[in-house]
Amino acid sequence: MALNKRSQAVTQGVQRSPNRAMLRAVGFKDPDFRKPIVGIANGYSTITPCNLGLNDLTLRAQAAATKAGAMPQTFGTITVSDGISMGTEGMKYSLVSREVIADSIETAVQAQSMDGVIVIGGCDKNLPGGMIAIARMNIPAIYVYGGTIKPGHYQGRDLTIVSSFEAVGAYTSKRISKQDLLGVERHACPGAGSCGGMYTANTMSAAIEAMGMSLPYSSTMAAEAREKHNSAAESAAVLLSAIKKQLLPLDIITRKSLENAITVVMAVGGSTNAVLHLLAIAHAAKIPLTIDDFETIRGRVPVLCDLKPSGRYVATDLHKVGGIPQVMKMLLEHDLLHADCMTITGRTIGQFLKGVPAAPSKSQDVIRPWDKPMYAHGHLAILKGNLATEGAVAKITGLKNPRITGPARVFESEEACMAAILGEKINSGDVLVIRYEGPKGGPGMREMLSPTSALVGAGHAEDVGLITDGRFSGGTYGMVVGHVAPEAAVGGTIALVQEGDSITIDAERRLLQLNVPAAELAKRRRAWKAPQPRYTRGVMAKYAKLVSTASRGAVTD
């Protein structure tokens, strides 16, 4: 297989002899200088179970790429464990890591003029970070997801990491014993793999598969399964074919394929973070996509899958009954997917779905029949109003009453809110406001899984609202609204809310409203002063200066 001009820039000609000398030191022989150089971005880390198995996948991909005629070159990239940093100051680095991952992959691949890249990642920000880099560089690329964790088990029920967070609230409100709290903690995460429900990592892996940038069926495989390792090897061979054909990411990542990804996210009941990340990927690909597009698609797509956090099953259960291709085939049968979108395999969406049954097996209930969906419309609602003129994101599945009007309980940080919940100072009907946790204000837009899970554990999933300019974990559910924009740090209306103000969250009307007269808000705005930055040096200070509003994906370029 001949090199393209990228690798020739560092390997061919007498003037490139010093370049070749460096490559000889890492194993190149004379014939190897005619082979394509394939980068393998390895997110392996022992810091989180999500990335624990990635080195094995990297070795499989490396061997397969070599066998297919390439010279694979492996390099590392970082990860942050959201589950471990959740509820701490360290969580502010999570969304920042998306940009670091994207920048590091772009830097390594472009500096070494690689002909293609395999990105191997596991935890939440690995996936959008890798895809942002892929879209920016636009050289042949494929994403290999590290795979999902298998469910834990305790007292006859399946567990995920969210079970542990919810158990804290249940224990604090004396609904479970300390023994049961420890039992859940000890059994929630049994091994390698990303959090098992349709949380952020599994949501984004599903979106990337739907977009055509990873192999069919790969997004719901268990991390420890043999098929996951085989899929990594197959991905390398598929990438070599894409290099030969010069099938580029921006031939695959299009407005239509992004609409397919959003459609699948709605159908599987995916994470609110998909809104933020798909907007960022679209930005990297220079494709017009707005937060309002999610609401348009939500209105026509049903929720077909009964998956955690608001449902019963986990990603491995979905895999057993046909995975994302089965969901996509149902959507295609009802004209909700663009069949002509190209995939990294060289086949279109319509072509690879031809062999998939039109309906799921009647012997399972993970995927509902089309005429009996979980919900008639998508679950990620875009709310607007004077509290969020640019928009906010609410996950509305599982709610008996998607409306609440109540007094504001205002907190300037996640920690202050968490203390009030655990101190049993929250009442039915309250609307909690957590502000100055946005992209700039946090900085880093922390996920609020600790307070939202504590509310659920304390029995307040339905009767207490929560709004924030921060984010939510993919494991969050309840009467909660995140990504409120403009954020408090730039003077958004959320900064003007006072204790006791009336707030309305109405998912059916897609309304987020502060019930305070305009004249009073104008008075408060004149008196408001921007807070001093929480960080003045280092990566957080740089991020706060560069990052955009959440309604544009919290991008930094």
XYZ file of C-alpha atoms in Angstrom:
557
model
C 0.000 0.000 0.000
C 1.567 3.283 -1.055
C 2.007 6.205 1.280
C 0.109 9.404 0.736
C 1.790 12.801 0.856
C 1.584 13.094 4.637
C 3.983 10.252 5.428
C 6.157 11.026 2.431
C 6.852 14.380 4.047
C 8.828 12.668 6.811
C 10.119 9.473 5.188
C 11.059 10.012 1.543
C 14.099 11.540 -0.110
C 17.716 12.171 0.832
C 16.785 15.328 2.723
C 14.594 13.191 5.008
C 17.419 10.915 6.120
C 17.464 12.337 9.693
C 13.712 11.771 9.955
C 14.159 8.175 8.847
C 17.014 7.665 11.330
C 14.646 8.484 14.176
C 12.055 6.059 12.813
C 14.647 3.282 12.485
C 15.189 3.582 16.219
C 11.548 2.617 16.837
C 11.622 -0.373 14.488
C 11.334 0.825 10.877
C 13.189 -1.197 8.214
C 13.798 -0.097 4.622
C 10.515 -1.560 3.240
C 8.518 0.072 6.053
C 9.109 3.566 4.711
C 6.679 2.781 1.882
C 3.892 1.826 4.295
C 1.218 4.137 5.692
C 1.858 5.354 9.221
C -1.181 4.756 11.401
C -1.420 6.489 14.743
C -3.116 4.678 17.615
C -4.266 7.107 20.284
C -4.321 4.959 23.402
C -6.365 6.229 26.350
C -5.213 3.397 28.633
C -5.151 4.216 32.333
C -5.492 2.345 35.595
C -7.139 5.383 37.163
C -10.608 4.294 36.054
C -12.288 1.000 35.109
C -13.506 2.709 31.932
C -9.963 2.717 30.503
C -8.522 -0.294 32.270
C -8.760 -2.604 29.245
C -7.654 -0.179 26.541
C -4.043 -1.318 26.321
C -5.172 -4.825 25.340
C -7.349 -3.314 22.602
C -4.427 -1.164 21.464
C -2.187 -4.223 21.124
C -4.854 -6.031 19.084
C -5.315 -3.016 16.822
C -1.560 -2.606 16.471
C -1.069 -6.232 15.434
C -3.958 -6.071 12.965
C -2.681 -2.825 11.424
C 0.769 -4.366 10.972
C -0.732 -7.451 9.350
C -2.770 -5.244 7.002
C 0.399 -3.515 5.761
C 0.728 -0.421 7.928
C 3.333 0.861 10.363
C 1.283 1.583 13.511
C 2.663 4.111 15.973
C 1.105 4.217 19.441
C 0.892 7.299 21.611
C -0.938 8.059 24.842
C -3.650 10.487 25.759
C -5.206 11.334 29.099
C -8.435 10.501 30.874
C -10.329 11.786 33.889
C -12.612 9.486 35.847
C -15.886 11.333 36.274
C -17.128 8.771 38.764
C -14.107 9.154 41.026
C -13.921 12.965 40.802
C -17.714 13.456 41.088
C -18.719 15.848 43.838
C -15.177 17.197 44.291
C -13.195 20.164 42.994
C -11.478 17.704 40.672
C -14.699 17.270 38.677
C -14.062 20.709 37.182
C -11.298 19.125 35.115
C -13.612 16.605 33.462
C -14.989 18.721 30.620
C -11.599 20.421 30.317
C -10.152 16.972 29.601
C -12.297 16.749 26.456
C -10.306 19.639 25.005
C -6.962 18.279 26.256
C -7.715 14.917 24.634
C -8.698 16.546 21.333
C -5.661 18.825 21.349
C -3.231 16.036 22.260
C -4.450 13.736 19.481
C -4.361 16.544 16.930
C -0.872 17.536 18.085
C 0.635 14.047 17.876
C -0.972 13.075 14.567
C -0.273 16.343 12.782
C 3.271 16.713 14.124
C 4.216 13.254 12.847
C 2.250 13.499 9.568
C 0.367 10.256 10.167
C -1.748 8.825 7.360
C -4.623 7.751 9.588
C -5.577 7.333 13.215
C -7.352 4.830 15.433
C -8.675 6.491 18.585
C -9.219 4.070 21.479
C -11.073 5.509 24.462
C -13.412 4.586 27.267
C -14.528 7.232 29.768
C -17.041 9.975 29.015
C -14.788 12.702 27.571
C -12.570 10.262 25.650
C -15.275 9.821 23.029
C -16.169 13.424 22.132
C -12.544 14.482 22.627
C -11.400 11.906 20.096
C -14.166 12.810 17.670
C -13.390 16.530 17.880
C -9.779 15.766 16.927
C -10.882 13.462 14.107
C -13.173 16.128 12.676
C -10.524 18.837 12.906
C -7.782 16.797 11.201
C -9.940 15.139 8.539
C -7.578 12.268 7.791
C -8.848 8.649 7.648
C -9.898 7.682 11.162
C -11.981 5.243 13.186
C -13.136 5.229 16.798
C -12.746 2.126 18.967
C -14.810 2.271 22.155
C -13.330 0.444 25.141
C -16.665 -1.141 25.994
C -19.199 -1.124 28.783
C -18.876 -2.586 32.259
C -20.998 -5.573 33.202
C -23.672 -4.883 35.833
C -22.944 -5.461 39.495
C -25.357 -7.454 41.633
C -26.569 -7.082 45.212
C -29.664 -8.503 46.867
C -31.151 -9.659 43.579
C -30.877 -6.410 41.619
C -28.516 -5.115 38.967
C -26.255 -2.251 40.002
C -24.361 0.534 38.247
C -22.185 3.324 39.609
C -25.311 5.478 39.969
C -26.700 2.937 42.439
C -23.863 3.868 44.781
C -24.584 7.603 44.561
C -28.295 7.028 45.145
C -27.523 4.787 48.122
C -25.853 7.756 49.852
C -29.123 9.701 49.771
C -31.119 6.653 50.816
C -28.811 6.034 53.782
C -28.861 9.690 54.871
C -32.664 9.700 54.870
C -32.623 6.406 56.832
C -34.212 4.409 54.022
C -31.409 1.817 53.972
C -28.915 0.544 56.540
C -25.173 1.201 56.602
C -24.659 -2.463 55.789
C -26.713 -2.094 52.617
C -24.901 1.143 51.708
C -21.578 -0.695 51.894
C -23.076 -3.685 50.066
C -24.052 -1.496 47.121
C -20.664 0.241 47.086
C -18.752 -3.048 47.130
C -20.732 -4.640 44.309
C -21.613 -1.726 41.977
C -18.539 -1.940 39.706
C -17.376 -5.535 39.133
C -14.582 -4.960 36.599
C -13.326 -3.103 33.537
C -15.532 -0.984 31.341
C -17.482 2.266 31.235
C -20.549 2.900 33.383
C -23.168 0.363 32.385
C -26.425 2.242 31.831
C -27.217 4.570 28.952
C -24.991 7.137 30.614
C -22.625 9.503 28.810
C -19.960 7.046 27.573
C -22.482 4.551 26.225
C -24.595 7.381 24.814
C -21.649 8.805 22.911
C -20.485 5.391 21.714
C -24.010 4.835 20.360
C -23.937 8.262 18.691
C -20.541 7.572 17.085
C -21.779 4.220 15.755
C -24.924 5.879 14.405
C -22.752 8.566 12.820
C -20.780 5.876 10.989
C -17.395 6.472 12.624
C -17.153 3.120 14.433
C -18.040 -0.450 13.505
C -21.645 -1.694 13.669
C -22.508 -3.370 17.004
C -19.281 -2.136 18.623
C -20.855 0.505 20.879
C -22.662 -1.875 23.250
C -20.070 -4.646 23.604
C -18.815 -5.498 27.089
C -15.246 -4.342 27.742
C -14.138 -7.781 28.875
C -15.770 -9.707 26.014
C -13.677 -11.449 23.351
C -15.767 -9.794 20.630
C -14.579 -6.383 21.815
C -10.962 -7.398 21.208
C -11.884 -8.821 17.814
C -13.680 -5.588 16.978
C -10.519 -3.585 17.723
C -8.573 -5.751 15.262
C -11.297 -5.446 12.622
C -11.324 -1.661 13.121
C -7.639 -1.502 12.188
C -8.240 -3.436 8.974
C -11.201 -1.196 8.099
C -9.068 1.900 8.652
C -6.403 0.617 6.258
C -9.085 0.251 3.604
C -10.237 3.812 4.300
C -6.664 5.076 3.895
C -6.380 3.313 0.555
C -9.674 4.793 -0.642
C -9.021 8.144 1.071
C -12.395 7.918 2.787
C -12.225 10.921 5.102
C -14.110 11.757 8.312
C -15.861 14.734 6.727
C -17.216 12.369 4.059
C -18.925 10.616 6.976
C -19.570 13.357 9.560
C -22.221 15.438 7.808
C -25.340 17.318 8.786
C -27.352 14.192 7.951
C -25.158 11.840 9.977
C -25.302 14.188 12.972
C -29.094 14.121 12.685
C -28.883 10.310 12.674
C -26.776 10.445 15.844
C -29.253 12.752 17.606
C -32.137 10.521 16.524
C -30.476 7.437 18.015
C -29.631 9.290 21.244
C -33.315 10.150 21.607
C -34.445 6.605 20.838
C -32.152 5.001 23.426
C -32.826 7.565 26.166
C -29.269 8.905 26.202
C -27.406 11.436 28.319
C -27.984 15.194 28.368
C -24.252 15.520 27.687
C -24.877 14.346 24.127
C -26.259 17.813 23.382
C -23.039 19.487 24.498
C -20.742 16.997 22.780
C -22.542 16.711 19.443
C -22.628 20.512 19.186
C -18.859 20.513 19.784
C -18.231 17.798 17.171
C -20.358 19.709 14.661
C -18.341 22.850 15.411
C -15.086 20.984 14.804
C -16.465 19.693 11.497
C -17.714 23.212 10.549
C -21.275 21.899 10.236
C -24.154 24.195 11.250
C -25.991 22.605 14.203
C -27.865 24.389 16.974
C -29.417 23.448 20.281
C -32.854 23.954 18.691
C -32.177 21.096 16.253
C -32.301 18.689 19.196
C -35.792 19.867 20.082
C -36.957 19.488 16.482
C -35.732 15.888 16.334
C -37.068 15.120 19.832
C -40.572 15.945 18.656
C -40.616 13.169 16.067
C -38.592 10.368 17.709
C -39.978 8.002 20.378
C -37.929 6.550 23.232
C -37.714 2.869 22.307
C -35.327 1.453 24.921
C -35.955 0.684 28.609
C -32.479 1.578 29.841
C -31.004 2.988 33.032
C -30.941 5.518 34.588
C -34.724 5.922 34.355
C -35.346 2.407 32.976
C -34.468 -1.149 33.990
C -31.719 -2.436 31.715
C -28.044 -1.775 30.951
C -26.055 -1.557 27.718
C -25.035 -5.220 27.693
C -28.740 -6.136 27.769
C -29.300 -3.935 24.714
C -26.376 -5.630 22.976
C -27.895 -9.076 23.483
C -31.093 -8.069 21.670
C -29.539 -6.436 18.622
C -27.740 -3.348 19.861
C -27.746 -0.016 18.074
C -28.280 -1.557 14.589
C -31.624 -2.983 15.734
C -32.704 0.431 17.018
C -31.483 2.092 13.825
C -33.368 -0.376 11.634
C -36.616 0.447 13.442
C -35.975 4.144 12.968
C -35.128 3.612 9.299
C -38.325 1.633 8.759
C -40.245 4.708 9.905
C -38.262 7.185 7.802
C -36.415 8.738 10.733
C -32.858 8.037 9.540
C -30.906 9.157 6.500
C -30.110 5.843 4.782
C -27.630 7.363 2.314
C -25.086 8.394 4.959
C -21.649 6.840 4.419
C -19.898 4.863 7.174
C -16.232 4.096 7.815
C -16.846 0.580 6.457
C -17.427 2.009 2.969
C -21.090 1.024 3.110
C -24.021 3.331 3.652
C -26.319 3.143 6.651
C -29.023 1.638 4.452
C -26.685 -1.012 3.071
C -25.446 -2.347 6.402
C -28.961 -2.326 7.902
C -30.383 -4.531 5.136
C -29.709 -7.726 7.088
C -31.155 -6.426 10.370
C -34.732 -7.475 11.273
C -37.348 -4.755 10.898
C -38.580 -5.338 14.453
C -36.936 -6.670 17.636
C -37.678 -10.108 18.987
C -40.965 -10.391 20.880
C -39.210 -12.482 23.531
C -37.442 -9.427 25.003
C -38.529 -6.049 26.363
C -35.282 -4.064 26.353
C -36.323 -2.574 22.998
C -40.013 -1.819 22.861
C -42.205 -2.482 19.787
C -42.750 0.605 17.671
C -46.411 0.849 18.658
C -45.591 0.549 22.384
C -42.613 2.834 23.029
C -41.410 3.898 26.440
C -42.397 7.451 25.515
C -43.984 8.867 22.388
C -41.388 11.607 22.063
C -37.710 12.035 22.871
C -36.537 12.647 26.407
C -34.012 15.473 25.988
C -36.094 18.628 25.963
C -34.664 22.067 25.221
C -36.212 24.586 27.606
C -36.160 28.342 27.127
C -37.515 31.352 28.962
C -36.164 34.344 30.838
C -33.980 31.995 32.915
C -32.378 30.477 29.816
C -32.687 32.699 26.766
C -30.065 30.614 24.925
C -31.574 27.354 26.137
C -31.214 24.650 28.778
C -31.426 20.860 28.668
C -33.812 18.673 30.663
C -34.122 14.887 30.688
C -37.873 14.345 31.098
C -38.266 10.568 30.912
C -39.760 8.758 33.857
C -41.474 11.823 35.324
C -45.120 11.505 36.342
C -45.522 15.276 36.352
C -43.043 17.205 34.181
C -44.044 20.565 35.729
C -43.174 22.294 38.964
C -43.480 25.844 40.295
C -41.864 26.511 43.638
C -39.629 28.730 45.742
C -35.986 29.044 44.767
C -33.347 27.644 47.107
C -30.161 29.317 45.920
C -26.678 27.788 46.215
C -23.435 29.263 44.923
C -21.798 25.851 44.521
C -22.540 22.137 44.296
C -21.046 21.542 47.743
C -23.423 24.013 49.419
C -26.425 22.340 47.816
C -25.220 18.859 48.736
C -24.824 19.905 52.370
C -28.417 21.153 52.440
C -29.738 17.897 50.942
C -27.795 15.680 53.330
C -28.774 17.978 56.199
C -32.439 17.364 55.288
C -33.040 21.081 54.754
C -34.852 20.623 51.419
C -38.641 20.564 51.312
C -41.116 19.129 48.841
C -41.887 21.726 46.172
C -38.528 23.514 46.364
C -36.611 24.412 43.207
C -32.872 24.218 43.880
C -30.607 26.619 41.990
C -26.902 25.716 41.704
C -25.038 28.493 39.925
C -21.523 29.654 39.080
C -20.842 26.079 37.948
C -20.958 26.839 34.209
C -18.159 26.529 31.622
C -16.560 29.849 32.648
C -17.868 30.158 36.178
C -16.894 26.759 37.501
C -14.838 26.753 35.495
C -15.391 23.414 33.802
C -19.146 22.879 34.162
C -19.184 20.139 36.799
C -21.718 17.305 36.680
C -24.249 17.343 39.513
C -24.663 13.599 39.996
C -24.051 13.785 43.744
C -26.928 16.170 44.582
C -29.333 14.728 42.022
C -28.679 11.169 43.195
C -29.003 12.261 46.804
C -32.395 13.768 45.970
C -33.507 10.509 44.340
C -32.208 8.476 47.262
C -34.062 10.747 49.685
C -37.327 10.266 47.790
C -37.392 13.689 46.082
C -37.065 12.629 42.418
C -40.558 13.913 41.580
C -41.294 16.708 44.050
C -38.126 18.826 44.052
C -36.749 20.671 41.024
C -33.124 21.543 40.353
C -31.632 23.915 37.806
C -27.970 24.656 37.172
C -25.583 26.236 34.713
C -23.469 23.142 35.288
C -24.044 19.726 33.753
C -25.532 16.423 34.779
C -24.103 12.951 34.646
C -25.629 10.590 32.136
C -26.855 8.768 35.228
C -29.014 11.691 36.368
C -32.789 11.695 36.199
C -35.587 13.575 37.920
C -36.995 17.108 37.704
C -33.649 18.612 36.765
C -32.496 21.152 34.167
C -28.856 21.783 33.240
C -26.717 23.716 30.770
C -28.641 26.899 31.665
C -27.315 29.583 29.321
C -26.253 32.312 29.580
C -24.490 31.118 32.732
C -24.249 33.053 35.985
C -20.605 34.039 35.517
C -21.426 36.152 32.448
C -24.515 37.742 33.993
C -27.184 35.302 32.887
C -30.547 35.596 34.628
C -29.672 32.612 36.831
C -27.217 34.982 38.586
C -30.123 37.253 39.560
C -32.278 34.650 41.316
C -32.876 35.325 44.999
C -33.904 32.948 47.775
C -37.661 32.419 47.715
C -38.260 33.653 44.143
C -40.867 31.645 42.260
C -39.445 29.444 39.472
C -41.376 27.379 36.936
C -39.993 24.309 35.205
C -42.482 23.124 32.587
C -41.104 20.426 30.295
C -44.344 20.127 28.323
C -44.260 23.838 27.427
C -40.436 23.680 27.299
C -40.338 26.643 29.658
C -37.812 27.708 32.291
C -39.118 30.862 33.893
C -38.204 33.117 36.809
C -41.509 34.568 37.933
C -40.169 38.008 38.817
C -41.234 41.273 37.091
C -38.923 42.548 34.354
C -38.409 45.863 36.174
C -37.162 44.046 39.288
C -34.809 41.905 37.197
C -33.435 45.027 35.503
C -32.773 46.540 38.941
C -30.967 43.393 40.077
C -28.932 43.313 36.881
C -27.660 46.848 37.426
C -26.486 45.845 40.891
C -24.838 42.574 39.792
C -21.054 42.336 39.636
C -19.085 39.552 37.985
C -17.190 37.420 40.500
C -13.426 37.177 40.517
C -12.058 34.162 38.590
C -11.633 31.089 40.768
C -8.406 30.170 38.956
C -5.819 32.680 37.751
C -3.115 30.333 36.413
C -2.809 26.977 34.709
C -5.137 24.969 32.540
C -8.317 26.057 34.342
C -7.527 29.755 33.897
C -6.801 29.228 30.192
C -9.994 27.219 29.776
C -12.143 29.878 31.472
C -10.784 32.551 29.114
C -11.393 30.508 25.961
C -14.558 28.472 26.537
C -17.818 29.357 24.810
C -21.337 29.189 26.154
C -22.893 25.751 26.717
C -25.462 26.459 24.004
C -22.586 26.285 21.490
C -21.067 23.142 22.979
C -18.604 24.779 25.421
C -15.943 24.792 22.699
C -12.549 26.464 23.061
C -11.618 27.321 19.472
